[in-house]
Short mmCIF file of C-alpha atoms and ligand atoms in Angstrom, two decimals:
data_model
loop_
_atom_site.label_atom_id
_atom_site.label_comp_id
_atom_site.label_asym_id
_atom_site.label_seq_id
_atom_site.Cartn_x
_atom_site.Cartn_y
_atom_site.Cartn_z
CA MET A 29 76.37 138.31 57.73
CA LEU A 30 75.68 141.43 55.85
CA ASP A 31 73.06 143.07 58.11
CA ASP A 32 75.06 142.73 61.27
CA ARG A 33 74.99 146.10 63.13
CA VAL A 34 78.44 146.81 64.09
CA LEU A 35 80.67 149.41 65.94
CA ASP A 36 83.92 149.84 64.06
CA VAL A 37 87.02 151.33 65.71
CA ARG A 38 89.81 151.91 63.09
CA ALA A 39 93.33 152.91 63.96
CA ALA A 40 92.13 154.66 66.96
CA THR A 41 94.82 156.73 68.85
CA VAL A 42 94.48 158.41 72.29
CA ARG A 43 97.42 160.42 73.48
CA TYR A 44 97.65 162.06 76.91
CA ALA A 45 101.34 163.07 76.71
CA PRO A 46 104.23 163.05 74.33
CA GLY A 47 105.76 159.47 73.82
CA ARG A 48 103.92 156.25 73.09
CA PRO A 49 100.19 156.86 73.03
CA ALA A 50 97.96 155.13 75.44
CA VAL A 51 95.83 153.80 72.63
CA ASP A 52 98.11 153.38 69.54
CA GLY A 53 96.34 152.58 66.29
CA ALA A 54 93.81 150.08 67.87
CA ASP A 55 91.29 148.20 65.58
CA LEU A 56 88.23 146.59 66.97
CA ARG A 57 84.82 145.55 65.80
CA LEU A 58 81.80 145.10 68.16
CA THR A 59 78.75 143.17 66.85
CA CYS A 60 75.21 143.78 68.21
CA GLY A 61 74.10 140.82 70.13
CA ARG A 62 77.61 139.69 70.93
CA VAL A 63 79.91 140.18 73.95
CA THR A 64 83.54 141.14 73.07
CA ALA A 65 86.07 140.93 75.92
CA LEU A 66 88.94 143.26 75.69
CA LEU A 67 91.57 141.50 77.61
CA GLY A 68 95.12 142.96 78.56
CA PRO A 69 97.41 143.75 81.39
CA SER A 70 97.09 146.79 83.59
CA GLY A 71 98.21 150.00 81.61
CA SER A 72 97.62 148.48 78.14
CA GLY A 73 95.07 151.20 77.19
CA LYS A 74 91.88 149.21 77.86
CA SER A 75 90.03 151.87 79.75
CA SER A 76 91.31 154.69 77.38
CA LEU A 77 89.85 152.84 74.49
CA LEU A 78 86.53 152.29 76.26
CA ARG A 79 86.39 156.07 77.12
CA ALA A 80 87.18 156.87 73.61
CA ILE A 81 84.13 154.75 72.40
CA ALA A 82 81.93 156.37 75.13
CA GLY A 83 83.00 159.81 73.87
CA LEU A 84 84.71 160.62 77.11
CA GLU A 85 88.14 160.98 75.37
CA LYS A 86 88.81 162.54 71.96
CA LEU A 87 90.65 160.52 69.47
CA ASP A 88 94.08 161.88 68.32
CA GLY A 89 93.77 159.66 65.25
CA GLY A 90 91.65 157.10 63.63
CA GLU A 91 87.80 156.61 63.67
CA ILE A 92 84.86 155.23 65.53
CA ARG A 93 81.69 154.70 63.90
CA PHE A 94 78.45 152.83 64.67
CA GLU A 95 76.87 151.61 61.18
CA ASN A 96 77.20 154.73 58.95
CA ARG A 97 77.51 157.21 61.74
CA VAL A 98 80.86 158.66 62.66
CA TRP A 99 81.08 158.97 66.39
CA SER A 100 84.76 160.07 66.51
CA GLY A 101 86.99 161.04 63.61
CA PRO A 102 88.96 163.73 62.07
CA GLY A 103 87.17 166.95 63.08
CA ILE A 104 84.12 164.97 64.58
CA HIS A 105 83.47 164.09 68.18
CA LEU A 106 79.89 163.37 69.23
CA ALA A 107 79.15 164.25 72.85
CA PRO A 108 78.76 161.06 75.03
CA GLU A 109 74.92 161.73 75.24
CA GLN A 110 74.67 161.73 71.45
CA ARG A 111 76.09 158.16 71.30
CA ARG A 112 73.56 155.37 71.99
CA CYS A 113 76.15 153.98 74.45
CA GLY A 114 75.63 152.61 78.09
CA VAL A 115 78.68 152.56 80.32
CA VAL A 116 79.11 150.52 83.49
CA PHE A 117 82.25 151.95 85.27
CA GLN A 118 84.70 150.06 87.36
CA ASP A 119 83.41 151.57 90.69
CA TYR A 120 79.82 151.64 89.22
CA ALA A 121 79.40 155.46 89.73
CA LEU A 122 75.95 155.18 91.13
CA PHE A 123 74.17 158.41 92.38
CA PRO A 124 74.19 158.06 96.14
CA HIS A 125 71.10 160.03 96.74
CA LEU A 126 68.93 158.12 94.35
CA SER A 127 67.26 154.74 94.92
CA ALA A 128 68.15 151.65 92.68
CA LEU A 129 65.05 152.44 90.67
CA ASN A 130 65.81 156.20 90.16
CA ASN A 131 69.48 155.33 89.21
CA THR A 132 68.06 152.96 86.70
CA ALA A 133 65.60 155.44 85.24
CA PHE A 134 68.17 158.27 85.22
CA GLY A 135 69.16 158.01 81.48
CA LEU A 136 65.58 157.42 80.21
CA ARG A 137 64.22 160.14 77.97
CA GLY A 138 60.73 160.58 76.60
CA GLY A 139 57.37 159.20 77.79
CA ASP A 140 55.80 160.15 81.08
CA ARG A 141 57.21 159.46 84.40
CA GLY A 142 55.10 156.29 84.94
CA THR A 143 56.32 154.82 81.60
CA ARG A 144 59.96 155.67 82.68
CA ARG A 145 59.42 153.97 86.06
CA ALA A 146 57.84 150.88 84.40
CA LYS A 147 60.74 150.65 82.04
CA ALA A 148 63.34 150.98 84.80
CA LEU A 149 61.55 148.35 86.90
CA GLU A 150 61.56 145.96 83.99
CA ARG A 151 65.38 146.39 83.64
CA LEU A 152 65.89 145.87 87.37
CA LYS A 153 63.91 142.61 86.97
CA SER A 154 66.15 141.37 84.19
CA VAL A 155 69.14 141.62 86.58
CA GLU A 156 67.00 139.97 89.34
CA LEU A 157 66.95 143.24 91.50
CA GLU A 158 63.24 144.22 91.47
CA PRO A 159 62.80 143.39 95.19
CA ARG A 160 65.64 146.03 96.07
CA ALA A 161 64.17 148.74 93.74
CA HIS A 162 63.77 151.31 96.56
CA ALA A 163 66.93 150.72 98.31
CA PHE A 164 69.87 153.34 98.09
CA PRO A 165 73.42 152.44 96.96
CA HIS A 166 74.71 152.39 100.53
CA GLN A 167 72.13 149.83 101.51
CA LEU A 168 73.18 147.51 98.59
CA SER A 169 75.89 144.93 98.46
CA GLY A 170 78.75 145.23 95.88
CA GLY A 171 77.15 142.65 93.63
CA GLU A 172 73.78 144.50 93.93
CA GLN A 173 75.32 147.88 93.04
CA GLN A 174 77.06 146.24 90.04
CA ARG A 175 73.56 145.01 88.88
CA VAL A 176 72.03 148.44 89.30
CA ALA A 177 74.90 149.97 87.27
CA LEU A 178 74.22 147.37 84.51
CA ALA A 179 70.37 148.02 84.59
CA ARG A 180 71.08 151.75 84.25
CA ALA A 181 73.37 151.20 81.38
CA LEU A 182 70.82 148.95 79.53
CA ALA A 183 67.67 150.87 80.41
CA PRO A 184 67.72 153.29 77.37
CA ASP A 185 68.23 150.29 75.05
CA PRO A 186 71.53 151.38 73.91
CA ASP A 187 73.25 150.16 70.82
CA VAL A 188 76.57 149.60 72.57
CA VAL A 189 77.30 148.66 76.23
CA LEU A 190 80.89 149.28 77.67
CA MET A 191 81.78 147.55 80.92
CA ASP A 192 85.00 148.46 82.64
CA GLU A 193 86.30 145.54 84.88
CA PRO A 194 82.82 145.18 86.25
CA PHE A 195 83.45 142.35 88.58
CA SER A 196 86.91 143.27 89.90
CA GLY A 197 85.65 144.52 93.26
CA LEU A 198 83.81 141.29 94.09
CA ASP A 199 84.77 138.07 95.62
CA ARG A 200 85.15 134.94 93.59
CA ARG A 201 81.97 133.07 94.23
CA LEU A 202 79.88 136.21 93.63
CA ARG A 203 81.71 136.92 90.50
CA GLY A 204 80.67 133.62 89.13
CA GLU A 205 76.94 134.15 89.91
CA LEU A 206 77.03 137.70 88.52
CA ARG A 207 78.69 136.51 85.27
CA GLU A 208 75.62 134.52 84.49
CA THR A 209 73.21 137.18 85.30
CA THR A 210 75.11 139.67 83.32
CA ALA A 211 75.69 137.50 80.35
CA ARG A 212 71.87 136.66 80.15
CA ALA A 213 70.96 140.50 80.43
CA LEU A 214 73.44 141.48 77.67
CA ARG A 215 72.35 138.66 75.41
CA ASP A 216 68.78 139.69 75.84
CA SER A 217 69.62 143.37 75.07
CA ASP A 218 70.94 142.95 71.55
CA ALA A 219 73.57 145.59 72.21
CA ALA A 220 77.22 145.38 71.01
CA THR A 221 78.98 144.72 74.36
CA LEU A 222 82.67 145.38 75.22
CA LEU A 223 83.66 143.85 78.52
CA VAL A 224 87.06 145.15 79.64
CA THR A 225 88.94 142.78 81.86
CA HIS A 226 92.52 141.74 82.89
CA ASP A 227 91.19 138.34 84.04
CA ALA A 228 91.58 135.74 81.32
CA GLU A 229 89.26 133.31 82.96
CA GLU A 230 86.52 135.92 82.98
CA ALA A 231 87.03 136.68 79.23
CA LEU A 232 87.00 133.02 78.38
CA ALA A 233 83.82 132.48 80.36
CA LEU A 234 81.82 135.38 79.18
CA ALA A 235 82.82 136.50 75.78
CA ASP A 236 81.83 135.36 72.27
CA THR A 237 84.94 137.16 70.84
CA ILE A 238 88.17 138.03 72.69
CA ALA A 239 90.29 141.00 71.63
CA LEU A 240 93.78 140.88 73.18
CA MET A 241 95.39 144.33 73.96
CA SER A 242 98.96 145.06 74.54
CA GLN A 243 100.80 148.39 74.59
CA GLY A 244 97.84 150.32 73.08
CA ARG A 245 97.28 147.88 70.22
CA ILE A 246 94.78 144.94 69.57
CA ILE A 247 97.19 142.24 68.90
CA GLN A 248 94.72 139.34 68.22
CA THR A 249 90.78 138.89 67.84
CA GLY A 250 88.98 135.79 67.77
CA ALA A 251 86.73 133.14 69.38
CA PRO A 252 87.93 132.17 72.97
CA ASP A 253 89.12 128.64 72.18
CA ALA A 254 90.87 129.77 68.95
CA VAL A 255 92.69 132.52 70.72
CA TYR A 256 93.48 130.22 73.58
CA LEU A 257 94.81 127.30 71.47
CA ARG A 258 96.20 129.20 68.40
CA PRO A 259 97.75 132.39 69.67
CA ALA A 260 99.26 134.66 67.18
CA SER A 261 102.35 135.44 69.31
CA LEU A 262 104.00 134.50 72.60
CA THR A 263 102.63 137.72 74.06
CA ALA A 264 99.05 136.89 73.01
CA ALA A 265 99.53 133.34 74.40
CA ARG A 266 100.65 134.69 77.77
CA LEU A 267 97.60 136.90 78.09
CA LEU A 268 95.43 133.97 78.27
CA GLY A 269 97.41 131.83 80.59
CA GLU A 270 100.52 129.93 81.17
CA VAL A 271 102.27 128.58 78.00
CA GLU A 272 105.56 126.65 77.20
CA ALA A 273 107.51 127.75 74.17
CA PHE A 274 110.11 125.67 72.39
CA GLU A 275 112.43 126.97 69.70
CA ALA A 276 112.84 124.72 66.73
CA VAL A 277 113.43 124.69 63.06
CA ALA A 278 110.86 123.53 60.48
CA GLU A 279 111.71 120.56 58.35
CA SER A 280 109.41 118.78 55.93
CA GLY A 281 106.18 120.30 57.47
CA ARG A 282 107.39 119.38 61.11
CA ALA A 283 109.22 120.99 63.97
CA LEU A 284 111.38 118.89 66.21
CA THR A 285 111.64 119.98 69.87
CA VAL A 286 113.04 118.39 73.08
CA LEU A 287 109.54 117.07 73.92
CA GLY A 288 109.12 115.68 70.36
CA GLU A 289 107.53 116.66 67.15
CA ALA A 290 104.94 119.25 66.28
CA PRO A 291 103.15 119.55 62.89
CA ALA A 292 104.44 122.84 61.23
CA SER A 293 102.85 122.81 57.77
CA GLY A 294 103.14 126.13 56.03
CA PHE A 295 106.58 126.71 57.02
CA GLU A 296 109.64 126.50 54.76
CA ASP A 297 112.36 124.14 55.40
CA GLY A 298 114.93 125.75 57.70
CA ALA A 299 112.50 128.49 58.86
CA ARG A 300 112.90 129.26 62.56
CA VAL A 301 109.77 128.56 64.53
CA CYS A 302 108.47 128.59 68.05
CA VAL A 303 106.21 125.74 69.18
CA LEU A 304 103.63 126.68 71.82
CA ALA A 305 101.91 124.25 74.16
CA ARG A 306 99.60 124.83 77.09
CA PRO A 307 100.55 123.04 80.19
CA GLU A 308 97.43 120.81 80.24
CA THR A 309 98.42 119.49 76.78
CA ILE A 310 101.81 118.30 77.84
CA GLU A 311 101.72 114.54 78.54
CA VAL A 312 103.40 113.26 81.56
CA ARG A 313 104.25 109.72 81.00
CA ARG A 314 105.85 106.85 82.96
CA ALA A 315 109.70 106.75 83.23
CA ASP A 316 109.79 103.64 80.78
CA ALA A 317 107.72 105.29 78.13
CA GLN A 318 108.79 107.58 75.09
CA GLY A 319 109.57 111.24 75.71
CA ALA A 320 112.04 113.55 77.36
CA PRO A 321 113.34 112.39 80.70
CA ALA A 322 112.38 114.57 83.55
CA VAL A 323 111.97 114.69 87.38
CA ILE A 324 109.01 116.30 89.07
CA THR A 325 110.20 118.98 91.39
CA GLY A 326 107.09 120.62 92.53
CA ARG A 327 103.41 120.07 92.58
CA ARG A 328 100.50 122.57 93.20
CA PRO A 329 97.06 121.14 93.69
CA GLY A 330 94.21 123.21 92.06
CA ALA A 331 90.49 122.96 91.28
CA GLY A 332 90.36 119.45 89.52
CA GLN A 333 93.89 119.81 88.32
CA GLN A 334 97.35 119.77 89.62
CA ARG A 335 100.27 121.86 88.25
CA LEU A 336 103.59 119.90 88.04
CA ILE A 337 107.02 121.53 87.70
CA CYS A 338 109.15 118.96 85.70
CA GLN A 339 112.90 119.49 85.28
CA LEU A 340 114.42 118.24 82.11
CA GLU A 341 118.00 116.91 82.15
CA ASP A 342 119.48 120.25 80.90
CA GLY A 343 117.82 121.92 83.89
CA ARG A 344 114.92 123.60 81.86
CA GLU A 345 111.67 123.57 83.96
CA ILE A 346 108.47 122.69 82.23
CA SER A 347 105.03 123.29 83.68
CA ALA A 348 102.46 120.66 83.05
CA ARG A 349 98.87 120.25 84.27
CA THR A 350 97.38 116.74 85.05
CA ALA A 351 94.20 115.52 86.75
CA LEU A 352 94.34 116.17 90.48
CA THR A 353 93.80 112.44 90.82
CA ALA A 354 96.79 111.45 88.70
CA PRO A 355 99.46 109.75 90.77
CA HIS A 356 102.35 112.30 90.04
CA ARG A 357 104.38 113.35 93.01
CA PRO A 358 107.77 115.27 93.53
CA GLY A 359 110.76 113.14 93.07
CA ASP A 360 109.13 110.99 90.50
CA ALA A 361 110.95 110.27 87.24
CA VAL A 362 108.75 110.73 84.28
CA ARG A 363 108.92 111.25 80.56
CA LEU A 364 107.42 114.39 78.91
CA ALA A 365 105.90 114.60 75.43
CA LEU A 366 103.96 117.18 73.41
CA ASP A 367 100.44 116.21 72.15
CA PRO A 368 100.97 116.92 68.44
CA ASP A 369 97.18 117.75 67.97
CA ASN A 370 97.43 120.50 70.57
CA THR A 371 100.50 122.38 69.64
CA HIS A 372 100.53 125.65 67.84
CA VAL A 373 103.41 126.71 65.74
CA ILE A 374 104.31 130.52 65.16
CA PRO A 375 107.29 132.17 63.43
CA ALA A 376 110.16 132.55 65.70
CA GLU A 377 110.06 136.38 65.32
CA ALA A 378 106.44 136.30 66.91
CA GLY A 379 107.73 134.41 69.99
P1 ADP B 420 94.24 149.94 81.43
O1 ADP B 420 92.73 150.24 81.59
O2 ADP B 420 94.45 148.90 80.44
O3 ADP B 420 94.91 149.59 82.67
P2 ADP B 420 94.60 152.75 80.80
O4 ADP B 420 93.90 153.15 79.56
O5 ADP B 420 93.86 153.24 82.12
O6 ADP B 420 94.99 151.28 80.89
O7 ADP B 420 95.94 153.57 80.69
C1 ADP B 420 96.85 153.37 79.62
C2 ADP B 420 98.04 154.43 79.74
O8 ADP B 420 97.41 155.62 79.81
C3 ADP B 420 98.77 154.24 81.24
O9 ADP B 420 100.05 154.33 80.93
C4 ADP B 420 98.19 155.35 82.07
O10 ADP B 420 98.92 155.75 83.04
C5 ADP B 420 97.83 156.41 80.99
N1 ADP B 420 96.66 157.37 81.28
C6 ADP B 420 95.34 156.80 81.52
N2 ADP B 420 94.51 157.69 81.73
C7 ADP B 420 95.20 158.94 81.73
C8 ADP B 420 94.91 160.23 81.87
N3 ADP B 420 93.63 160.69 82.17
N4 ADP B 420 95.97 161.24 81.76
C9 ADP B 420 97.15 160.68 81.57
N5 ADP B 420 97.53 159.40 81.39
C10 ADP B 420 96.68 158.52 81.46
MG1 MG B 421 91.59 150.27 83.27
#
């Protein structure tokens, strides 16, 4: 769409010390009305990139612009308050001496006090916190503090909202509930949102787009299911969860692995490839069926699924996930096979 309002990050570099920069030529595009999750391991540069967008770090190279206005670039650095950008920090950074309402109203400019209060109250309502408007941060639970921080970031109607691991300090059940409230408030706001997380499940659950970060670079961007099922590299694949990788050689548009064939169209005959399969797509069949003979050596029950460790005859262990109710148990002889519709083949050098 031509009239999408976007924040564009091009070849952004942030360097704190000699050696490899913390952000190393990162490209990222955030679209208004959409949530982009920035997913990467600890130390990959996520917070540094977020801080550069907020104007809290200067760029050592590259450019950040919102629509036609350059926020950061050669010789240009707009101060944080000149960027229409709301930030939710990992520790929320609420003002301890201000009520939830006054924390929320803090960034509002213009209008009289009554108008600002009304606006702040409306934002607290959007995160279901109106009844706690007069409580101070120390009187609020972790989840409530997180929502005040979100209301404060959204109150001035920013163009861009940046959230740094906003759910990391909260327990699992609360995280699930807060995700829903947060997603609703963000989608209503029409801001371009960047949600920084190291939790793949969170990224998959919340985001319209996932950007994968590794060693200061954005290594893949796409819709959640596309990135999960068609990772561009083994590194990208592992950021989103467990994956099995099989080396193979392409021949007539197919790649033959120990677990059977995968379609490999687009690869020349003789090309070395890497066939990727998620554990839930590996078929665990009866011992008299077709497939690679294996023995189940381990089983871990989970929510609705069980993770099976299966040992092939050459000793290699393969992880498979089947329904929790499936009859697989350690010691069982089985056959393993790829589901050709759910494999993804990448060049060997990307593995
Ligand atoms: P992430 O948020 O993905 O965990 P960070 O952006 O916090 O990653 O850190 C990326 C790298 O930059 C790390 O090696 C970290 O130690 C370093 N780093 C982050 N902030 C600073 C800083 N203020 N001064 C020096 N080095 C920093
Ligand atoms: Mg961080």
